[in-house]
Coordinates of N, CA, C and O and ligand atoms in Angstrom, one line a residue:
P1 N -20.7 43.6 -53.9 CA -20.3 42.7 -54.4 C -18.8 42.3 -56.2 O -18.5 41.7 -55.5
L2 N -19.2 43.8 -56.0 CA -18.1 43.8 -57.6 C -16.9 44.5 -57.0 O -15.8 43.2 -57.5
I3 N -17.2 44.8 -56.4 CA -16.5 45.4 -55.0 C -14.9 44.5 -54.4 O -13.9 43.9 -54.4
T4 N -16.1 43.4 -53.7 CA -15.5 42.7 -53.5 C -15.0 41.6 -53.5 O -13.6 40.8 -53.4
A5 N -14.7 41.3 -55.2 CA -14.5 40.7 -55.7 C -13.2 40.8 -56.0 O -12.3 39.8 -56.7
Q6 N -13.1 42.3 -56.4 CA -11.5 42.3 -56.6 C -10.8 42.7 -55.6 O -8.8 42.5 -56.0
I7 N -11.3 41.6 -54.0 CA -9.9 41.7 -53.0 C -9.1 40.2 -53.3 O -10.0 39.5 -53.5
A8 N -8.1 40.6 -53.6 CA -7.6 39.3 -53.8 C -7.9 38.3 -53.0 O -7.6 38.4 -51.6
P9 N -7.6 36.7 -53.2 CA -7.9 35.8 -51.9 C -7.6 36.0 -50.9 O -7.5 35.7 -49.9
V10 N -6.4 36.3 -51.3 CA -5.1 36.2 -50.3 C -4.7 37.0 -49.5 O -3.8 37.7 -48.4
D11 N -5.3 38.4 -50.4 CA -5.6 39.8 -48.8 C -6.5 38.9 -47.7 O -7.2 39.3 -46.3
A12 N -7.7 38.1 -48.2 CA -8.5 38.1 -46.7 C -8.4 37.4 -45.7 O -7.3 36.4 -45.3
I13 N -8.7 37.4 -44.5 CA -8.2 37.0 -43.5 C -9.2 35.3 -43.0 O -10.0 35.1 -43.0
P14 N -7.7 34.0 -43.5 CA -8.9 32.6 -43.4 C -9.7 32.7 -42.5 O -9.0 32.6 -41.7
D15 N -11.0 32.4 -42.4 CA -12.0 32.5 -41.6 C -11.7 31.0 -41.2 O -12.1 29.8 -42.0
A16 N -12.3 30.4 -39.8 CA -11.7 28.8 -39.1 C -12.6 29.2 -37.9 O -13.1 29.8 -37.5
E17 N -13.3 28.0 -37.7 CA -14.4 27.5 -35.9 C -13.1 27.8 -35.2 O -13.2 28.3 -33.9
F18 N -11.8 26.9 -35.2 CA -11.0 27.8 -34.1 C -9.5 28.2 -34.8 O -9.1 28.1 -36.3
Y19 N -8.7 28.7 -34.2 CA -7.8 29.0 -34.8 C -6.1 28.6 -33.5 O -6.4 28.4 -32.4
K20 N -4.7 28.4 -33.8 CA -3.8 28.3 -33.4 C -3.4 29.4 -33.1 O -2.5 30.8 -33.7
V21 N -3.2 29.8 -31.4 CA -2.4 30.9 -30.7 C -0.9 30.9 -30.7 O -0.6 29.3 -29.7
E22 N -0.2 30.5 -31.2 CA 1.7 30.4 -31.1 C 2.4 31.2 -31.2 O 2.1 32.6 -31.8
A23 N 2.8 31.4 -29.5 CA 3.1 32.4 -29.0 C 4.7 32.5 -28.8 O 5.5 31.2 -28.1
I24 N 6.0 32.7 -29.5 CA 7.3 32.7 -29.2 C 7.3 33.7 -27.7 O 7.4 34.6 -27.9
L25 N 8.0 33.3 -26.9 CA 8.3 34.4 -25.3 C 9.7 34.1 -24.6 O 10.0 33.1 -25.3
R26 N 9.6 34.5 -23.9 CA 11.2 34.0 -22.5 C 10.8 32.9 -22.0 O 9.7 33.2 -21.2
P27 N 11.8 32.6 -21.8 CA 11.4 30.9 -20.9 C 11.1 31.6 -20.1 O 10.0 30.9 -18.9
W28 N 11.6 32.6 -18.9 CA 11.4 32.9 -17.8 C 9.7 33.6 -17.6 O 9.3 33.6 -15.9
R29 N 9.6 33.8 -18.5 CA 7.9 34.9 -18.2 C 6.7 33.2 -19.0 O 5.9 33.5 -17.7
V30 N 7.1 32.6 -19.0 CA 6.3 31.1 -19.3 C 4.7 30.5 -18.4 O 4.4 30.0 -18.4
Q31 N 5.4 30.9 -17.0 CA 4.9 30.4 -16.3 C 3.4 30.9 -15.8 O 2.9 30.6 -15.0
Q32 N 4.4 32.0 -15.7 CA 3.4 33.1 -15.9 C 2.3 33.4 -16.6 O 1.4 33.4 -16.0
V33 N 2.6 33.3 -17.7 CA 1.7 32.7 -18.6 C 0.7 31.9 -18.8 O -0.6 31.6 -18.3
S34 N 1.1 30.6 -18.2 CA 0.0 29.7 -18.3 C -0.4 29.5 -17.8 O -1.7 29.3 -17.0
S35 N -0.2 30.1 -16.0 CA -0.7 30.1 -14.8 C -2.0 30.7 -15.3 O -3.4 31.2 -14.6
A36 N -2.0 32.0 -15.5 CA -3.3 32.8 -16.2 C -4.0 32.5 -17.0 O -5.5 32.7 -16.7
L37 N -3.6 31.5 -18.4 CA -4.0 30.7 -19.2 C -5.1 29.6 -18.5 O -6.6 30.0 -18.3
L38 N -4.2 28.9 -17.3 CA -5.2 28.0 -16.6 C -6.2 28.5 -15.5 O -7.7 28.7 -16.1
Q39 N -6.2 30.1 -15.5 CA -7.0 30.8 -14.6 C -7.9 30.7 -15.1 O -9.4 31.4 -15.1
M40 N -7.5 31.3 -17.0 CA -9.5 32.2 -17.7 C -9.7 30.9 -17.7 O -10.7 30.9 -19.2
G41 N -9.3 29.5 -17.7 CA -10.0 27.9 -18.6 C -9.2 27.9 -19.6 O -10.0 26.7 -20.2
I42 N -8.1 28.1 -19.6 CA -7.0 27.3 -21.0 C -6.8 26.7 -20.3 O -5.8 26.8 -19.9
R43 N -7.2 24.9 -21.0 CA -6.5 24.1 -19.9 C -5.7 23.3 -21.6 O -4.4 22.3 -20.7
G44 N -5.8 23.5 -22.3 CA -5.3 22.5 -23.6 C -3.8 23.6 -23.8 O -4.0 24.7 -24.8
V45 N -2.4 23.1 -23.8 CA -1.4 23.9 -24.0 C -0.3 23.0 -24.5 O -0.7 22.6 -23.9
T46 N 0.4 23.5 -25.5 CA 1.5 22.4 -25.8 C 2.3 23.4 -25.3 O 2.8 24.8 -26.3
V47 N 3.9 23.3 -25.4 CA 4.9 24.0 -25.2 C 6.3 23.8 -25.6 O 6.8 21.9 -24.9
S48 N 7.0 24.5 -26.1 CA 8.1 23.2 -26.8 C 9.3 24.5 -26.4 O 8.8 26.0 -26.2
D49 N 10.4 23.8 -25.9 CA 12.0 24.9 -25.7 C 12.3 25.1 -27.6 O 12.4 23.8 -28.5
V50 N 12.4 26.0 -27.8 CA 13.0 26.6 -29.3 C 13.9 27.6 -28.8 O 14.4 28.1 -27.9
R51 N 14.8 27.8 -30.4 CA 16.0 28.8 -30.4 C 15.9 29.3 -31.5 O 15.1 29.2 -32.1
G52 N 16.3 30.9 -31.6 CA 15.6 31.4 -32.8 C 16.9 33.4 -32.3 O 17.3 33.5 -31.6
F53 N 16.3 34.0 -33.8 CA 16.8 35.1 -33.5 C 15.0 36.0 -34.3 O 14.9 35.2 -35.0
G54 N 16.1 37.2 -34.0 CA 14.3 38.2 -34.3 C 15.3 39.8 -33.6 O 16.2 39.6 -34.3
A55 N 15.0 40.5 -33.7 CA 15.8 42.3 -33.6 C 16.5 41.4 -32.3 O 17.7 42.8 -32.5
Q56 N 16.3 41.2 -31.4 CA 17.0 40.7 -30.1 C 18.2 40.0 -30.8 O 19.5 40.9 -29.9
G57 N 18.3 39.5 -31.6 CA 19.6 39.1 -32.3 C 20.2 38.3 -31.3 O 20.0 37.7 -30.3
G58 N 21.8 38.0 -30.8 CA 22.4 37.7 -30.4 C 23.1 38.4 -29.3 O 23.3 38.4 -28.4
S59 N 22.4 39.6 -28.9 CA 22.2 40.8 -27.7 C 22.1 39.4 -26.6 O 21.1 39.1 -26.7
T60 N 22.4 40.4 -25.6 CA 22.0 39.4 -24.3 C 20.8 39.9 -23.3 O 20.8 40.9 -23.6
E61 N 20.4 38.9 -23.1 CA 19.3 39.2 -21.8 C 19.9 40.3 -21.0 O 20.2 39.8 -20.3
R62 N 18.8 40.8 -21.5 CA 18.9 41.7 -19.8 C 18.4 41.1 -18.6 O 19.0 41.9 -17.6
H63 N 17.5 40.3 -19.1 CA 17.2 39.7 -17.8 C 17.4 38.3 -17.7 O 16.8 37.3 -16.8
G64 N 18.7 38.2 -17.6 CA 19.7 36.6 -17.8 C 19.6 35.9 -18.6 O 19.2 35.7 -19.9
G65 N 21.7 36.2 -18.1 CA 22.5 36.3 -19.3 C 22.6 34.8 -19.7 O 23.2 34.3 -20.9
S66 N 21.9 34.0 -18.8 CA 21.4 32.0 -18.5 C 20.9 32.0 -20.8 O 21.3 30.7 -21.3
E67 N 19.8 32.7 -21.2 CA 19.1 32.7 -22.4 C 20.4 33.8 -23.6 O 19.8 32.2 -24.3
F68 N 21.8 33.6 -23.7 CA 22.1 33.8 -24.3 C 23.2 33.0 -24.8 O 23.5 32.0 -24.2
S69 N 22.9 32.5 -26.3 CA 24.2 30.9 -26.0 C 24.9 31.4 -27.0 O 25.3 31.9 -27.6
E70 N 26.1 30.3 -27.2 CA 27.6 30.9 -28.5 C 27.1 31.2 -29.6 O 27.9 31.8 -30.1
D71 N 26.7 30.5 -30.1 CA 25.9 30.3 -31.7 C 25.1 31.2 -32.3 O 24.4 31.4 -33.4
K72 N 24.3 32.8 -31.0 CA 24.0 33.6 -31.7 C 22.2 33.5 -31.5 O 21.0 33.7 -31.7
L73 N 21.8 32.3 -31.5 CA 20.8 31.8 -30.9 C 20.2 32.2 -29.6 O 20.5 31.9 -28.6
V74 N 18.9 32.5 -29.4 CA 18.4 32.6 -28.0 C 17.2 32.0 -27.8 O 16.3 31.2 -28.9
A75 N 17.3 31.6 -26.4 CA 17.0 30.5 -26.1 C 15.0 30.5 -25.9 O 14.9 32.1 -25.4
K76 N 14.1 30.5 -26.0 CA 12.5 31.1 -26.3 C 11.4 29.5 -25.5 O 12.1 28.5 -25.8
V77 N 10.7 30.0 -25.7 CA 9.5 28.4 -25.6 C 8.4 28.9 -26.4 O 8.2 30.1 -26.6
K78 N 8.3 28.0 -27.2 CA 6.4 27.9 -27.6 C 5.6 27.5 -27.1 O 5.7 27.1 -26.6
M79 N 4.7 28.1 -27.4 CA 3.8 28.3 -26.8 C 2.7 27.8 -27.8 O 2.2 29.2 -28.2
E80 N 1.1 26.2 -27.9 CA 0.8 26.7 -28.8 C -0.7 26.2 -28.3 O -1.2 25.3 -27.5
I81 N -1.7 27.3 -28.8 CA -2.8 26.9 -28.3 C -3.9 27.0 -28.5 O -3.8 27.6 -29.6
V82 N -4.3 25.9 -29.0 CA -5.8 26.0 -30.5 C -7.4 26.3 -29.1 O -7.6 25.5 -28.2
V83 N -7.6 27.4 -29.7 CA -8.7 27.5 -29.1 C -10.6 27.8 -30.3 O -9.6 28.0 -31.3
S84 N -11.9 27.8 -29.7 CA -12.3 28.7 -30.7 C -12.6 29.9 -31.1 O -11.3 30.9 -30.1
K85 N -12.6 29.9 -31.9 CA -12.7 31.5 -32.4 C -12.8 33.2 -32.1 O -12.4 33.7 -31.6
D86 N -13.9 32.7 -30.3 CA -14.7 33.7 -30.0 C -13.1 33.7 -28.2 O -13.7 34.5 -27.3
Q87 N -12.9 33.1 -28.0 CA -11.3 32.8 -27.0 C -10.1 33.9 -27.6 O -9.5 33.8 -26.7
V88 N -10.2 33.2 -29.5 CA -8.6 34.1 -29.1 C -8.3 35.3 -28.6 O -7.3 35.3 -28.0
E89 N -8.9 36.1 -28.9 CA -8.4 37.4 -29.1 C -8.2 38.2 -26.9 O -7.6 38.6 -26.6
F90 N -9.1 37.0 -25.9 CA -8.9 36.7 -24.4 C -7.4 36.4 -24.6 O -7.0 36.7 -23.3
V91 N -7.4 34.6 -25.6 CA -6.2 34.3 -25.1 C -4.7 35.8 -25.4 O -3.9 35.4 -24.7
I92 N -5.4 36.7 -26.9 CA -3.0 37.3 -26.8 C -3.3 38.3 -25.8 O -2.3 38.8 -25.7
D93 N -4.7 38.9 -26.1 CA -4.1 39.8 -24.4 C -4.0 39.6 -23.1 O -3.2 40.2 -23.2
K94 N -4.5 38.1 -23.0 CA -3.1 37.3 -21.5 C -2.2 37.4 -22.2 O -1.7 37.4 -20.8
I95 N -1.4 37.0 -22.9 CA -0.4 36.2 -23.3 C 0.3 38.2 -23.3 O 1.4 37.7 -22.5
I96 N 0.2 38.8 -23.4 CA 0.6 39.7 -23.4 C 0.9 40.6 -22.7 O 2.2 41.3 -22.2
E97 N -0.2 40.4 -21.7 CA -0.5 41.0 -20.6 C 0.4 40.6 -19.8 O 1.5 41.5 -18.7
E98 N 0.7 39.3 -19.5 CA 1.9 38.7 -18.9 C 3.5 38.6 -19.0 O 4.2 37.9 -18.5
A99 N 3.1 38.7 -20.7 CA 5.1 37.9 -21.5 C 5.3 39.4 -21.3 O 6.3 39.4 -21.9
S100 N 5.1 40.6 -21.9 CA 5.3 41.8 -22.0 C 6.5 42.6 -21.0 O 5.9 42.4 -19.7
T101 N 7.6 42.8 -20.7 CA 8.6 43.6 -20.3 C 8.8 45.0 -20.7 O 9.3 46.3 -20.2
G102 N 8.3 45.4 -22.1 CA 8.9 46.1 -23.2 C 10.1 45.8 -23.6 O 10.3 47.7 -24.4
E103 N 10.8 45.5 -23.4 CA 11.9 45.9 -23.9 C 11.7 44.5 -24.7 O 11.4 43.8 -25.4
I104 N 13.0 44.8 -25.8 CA 13.5 44.3 -26.7 C 13.1 42.4 -27.1 O 14.2 42.6 -26.1
G105 N 12.8 42.0 -27.7 CA 13.2 39.9 -27.5 C 11.7 39.3 -26.4 O 12.1 38.5 -26.4
D106 N 10.7 40.7 -26.2 CA 10.1 39.2 -25.5 C 8.9 38.8 -26.1 O 8.0 38.1 -25.7
G107 N 9.2 38.9 -27.9 CA 8.2 37.8 -28.4 C 7.8 38.0 -29.3 O 7.6 38.8 -29.9
K108 N 6.6 37.5 -30.0 CA 5.6 37.0 -30.6 C 4.7 36.3 -31.0 O 5.0 35.4 -30.2
I109 N 3.0 36.7 -31.5 CA 2.3 36.0 -31.6 C 1.6 35.6 -32.9 O 1.4 36.6 -33.9
F110 N 1.4 33.9 -32.7 CA 1.1 33.8 -34.8 C 0.1 33.4 -34.6 O -0.7 31.9 -33.6
L111 N -0.7 33.3 -35.5 CA -2.5 33.0 -35.1 C -2.7 32.5 -36.6 O -2.1 32.7 -37.4
I112 N -2.9 31.4 -36.8 CA -3.3 30.0 -37.5 C -4.5 29.9 -38.1 O -5.3 28.7 -37.1
P113 N -5.1 29.6 -38.4 CA -6.5 28.6 -38.5 C -6.5 27.2 -38.8 O -5.3 26.9 -39.2
V114 N -6.9 26.6 -37.9 CA -7.1 25.1 -38.2 C -8.6 24.9 -38.4 O -9.1 25.0 -38.1
A115 N -8.0 23.9 -38.8 CA -9.4 23.6 -40.2 C -10.1 21.9 -39.4 O -11.3 21.9 -39.1
D116 N -9.4 21.4 -38.1 CA -9.9 20.8 -37.4 C -9.0 19.8 -35.6 O -8.2 20.2 -36.2
V117 N -10.3 19.4 -34.8 CA -9.7 19.3 -34.1 C -9.9 17.3 -33.0 O -11.6 17.4 -34.3
I118 N -9.2 16.8 -33.6 CA -9.7 15.2 -33.0 C -9.5 14.9 -32.2 O -7.7 14.9 -32.1
R119 N -9.5 15.0 -31.1 CA -9.2 14.1 -30.3 C -9.7 13.2 -30.0 O -9.7 11.9 -30.0
V120 N -8.0 11.8 -29.5 CA -7.6 10.9 -30.4 C -7.8 9.5 -29.1 O -8.4 8.3 -29.6
R121 N -7.9 10.1 -28.1 CA -8.9 8.5 -27.3 C -10.6 8.6 -27.6 O -10.5 7.3 -27.1
T122 N -11.2 9.3 -28.4 CA -12.6 8.9 -28.3 C -12.9 9.3 -29.6 O -14.3 8.9 -29.9
G123 N -11.7 10.3 -30.6 CA -12.1 10.0 -32.2 C -13.4 10.9 -32.4 O -13.2 11.6 -33.3
E124 N -13.7 11.7 -31.5 CA -14.1 13.2 -31.2 C -13.6 13.9 -32.4 O -13.0 13.9 -32.7
R125 N -14.7 15.1 -32.5 CA -14.5 16.2 -34.2 C -14.4 16.9 -33.5 O -15.7 17.6 -32.5
G126 N -14.1 18.6 -34.0 CA -14.7 19.9 -34.0 C -14.9 19.8 -32.7 O -13.8 19.9 -31.5
E127 N -15.8 20.7 -32.6 CA -16.0 21.5 -31.2 C -15.6 20.8 -29.9 O -15.8 20.8 -29.2
K128 N -16.1 19.5 -30.3 CA -16.5 17.8 -29.1 C -15.2 18.1 -28.2 O -14.9 17.6 -27.9
A129 N -14.2 18.2 -29.9 CA -12.4 17.6 -29.4 C -12.4 18.6 -28.0 O -11.2 19.0 -27.5
E130 N -12.7 19.9 -29.5 CA -11.6 21.2 -28.9 C -12.6 21.7 -27.2 O -11.4 21.5 -26.4
R131 N -13.9 21.7 -26.9 CA -14.0 21.5 -25.6 C -13.4 21.1 -24.8 O -13.4 19.6 -24.3
M132 N -13.0 21.6 -24.1 CA -12.2 20.8 -21.4 C -13.3 21.4 -21.2 O -13.6 22.0 -20.4
T133 N -13.1 19.7 -20.7 CA -14.3 20.3 -19.2 C -13.6 20.6 -17.9 O -12.6 20.5 -18.0
G134 N -14.3 21.6 -17.7 CA -14.2 22.7 -17.0 C -13.3 23.8 -17.5 O -12.8 24.6 -17.0
G135 N -13.3 23.8 -19.1 CA -12.4 24.8 -19.6 C -13.5 25.7 -19.7 O -14.2 26.7 -19.4
H136 N -12.9 26.9 -20.4 CA -13.3 28.4 -20.9 C -14.7 28.4 -21.6 O -15.5 29.1 -20.7
A137 N -15.2 27.3 -21.5 CA -16.5 27.6 -22.2 C -17.0 26.8 -21.1 O -18.3 28.0 -21.2
D138 N -16.9 26.6 -20.3 CA -17.9 25.8 -19.1 C -17.9 26.9 -17.5 O -18.9 27.4 -17.3
M139 N -17.0 27.9 -17.7 CA -16.6 29.1 -17.2 C -17.5 30.0 -16.9 O -18.2 30.5 -16.5
S140 N -17.3 29.9 -18.9 CA -17.7 31.2 -19.3 C -18.9 31.3 -18.8 O -20.9 32.4 -18.7
A141 N -20.0 29.9 -19.6 CA -21.0 29.4 -20.0 C -21.9 30.0 -17.8 O -22.6 30.2 -18.1
T142 N -21.1 29.7 -17.1 CA -21.4 29.4 -15.5 C -21.1 30.7 -15.1 O -22.6 31.3 -14.5
T143 N -21.0 31.9 -14.9 CA -20.6 32.6 -14.9 C -21.9 34.1 -15.9 O -22.1 35.1 -15.0
S144 N -22.1 34.1 -17.4 CA -23.1 34.8 -17.8 C -24.4 34.3 -17.2 O -25.3 35.0 -18.1
T145 N -24.9 33.1 -16.6 CA -25.7 32.8 -16.7 C -26.6 32.0 -14.9 O -25.9 33.3 -14.5
Ligands
ATP201 P1 -8.3 13.9 -23.2 O1 -9.6 13.4 -23.2 O2 -8.9 12.0 -23.8 O3 -6.7 13.5 -22.0 P2 -7.5 15.8 -23.5 O4 -8.7 17.1 -25.1 O5 -7.7 16.7 -22.2 O6 -8.0 14.5 -23.8 P3 -4.8 15.4 -23.9 O7 -4.9 13.9 -24.2 O8 -5.2 15.1 -22.3 O9 -6.0 16.2 -24.9 O10 -3.8 15.9 -25.2 C1 -2.5 15.7 -24.6 C2 -1.6 16.6 -26.0 O11 -2.3 17.5 -26.6 C3 -1.1 17.7 -24.4 O12 -0.5 17.6 -23.1 C4 -1.5 18.7 -25.2 O13 0.0 18.5 -25.0 C5 -1.7 19.4 -26.4 N1 -3.2 19.3 -26.3 C6 -4.4 19.0 -25.4 N2 -5.3 20.1 -26.0 C7 -4.6 21.9 -26.9 C8 -5.4 22.3 -27.2 N3 -5.8 23.3 -27.4 N4 -3.9 23.6 -27.2 C9 -2.8 22.7 -27.7 N5 -2.0 22.1 -26.5 C10 -3.5 20.9 -26.6
LIG202 N1 -12.3 26.2 -25.8 C1 -12.1 24.8 -24.8 C2 -12.5 24.9 -23.7 O1 -13.6 26.1 -23.8 C3 -10.5 25.6 -24.5 C4 -9.3 25.5 -25.3 C5 -8.2 25.4 -24.5 O2 -8.1 24.9 -23.8 N2 -7.3 25.2 -25.4 O3 -13.5 24.6 -23.4

């Protein structure tokens, strides 16, 4: 306990019941990623068109010049997927599997702890709100028993 107390709180990975997987990806790979997620029972996904720069900078896309914009910002898609903690690694692995080309500009994934989930229609909170009917949890419950 004395040793762990010396670890600065900022070094601890925030623990949460739910996490948001936020992936910045190549626009032309998003369809492939979202259908793969749907196949594994991930049904709640939010997608936005965004622009940004990273190591890829303003260099032209190897697989599609249309992604290069005049002002050096590259068109990307942001996918936001809130899942329960035990589903996080599956989602991350699947995104990498479907989105990577090995070339600079494949994107990045951020993992963000989520304090609560509230379904607007019913006012449900927590696990009840996060669970989707026929979603990943239902699918894995069916296959494991
Ligand atoms: P309802 O049963 O009332 O339809 P729902 O949980 O299916 O509730 P919706 O209201 O259909 O949710 O979802 C509205 C929008 O919220 C979706 O189009 C999607 O953009 C976003 N969304 C829902 N669930 C998630 C999630 N788990 N992660 C990311 N985005 C989500
Ligand atoms: N965790 C939810 C479920 O198993 C799915 C979450 C999502 O689709 N983003 O039903």
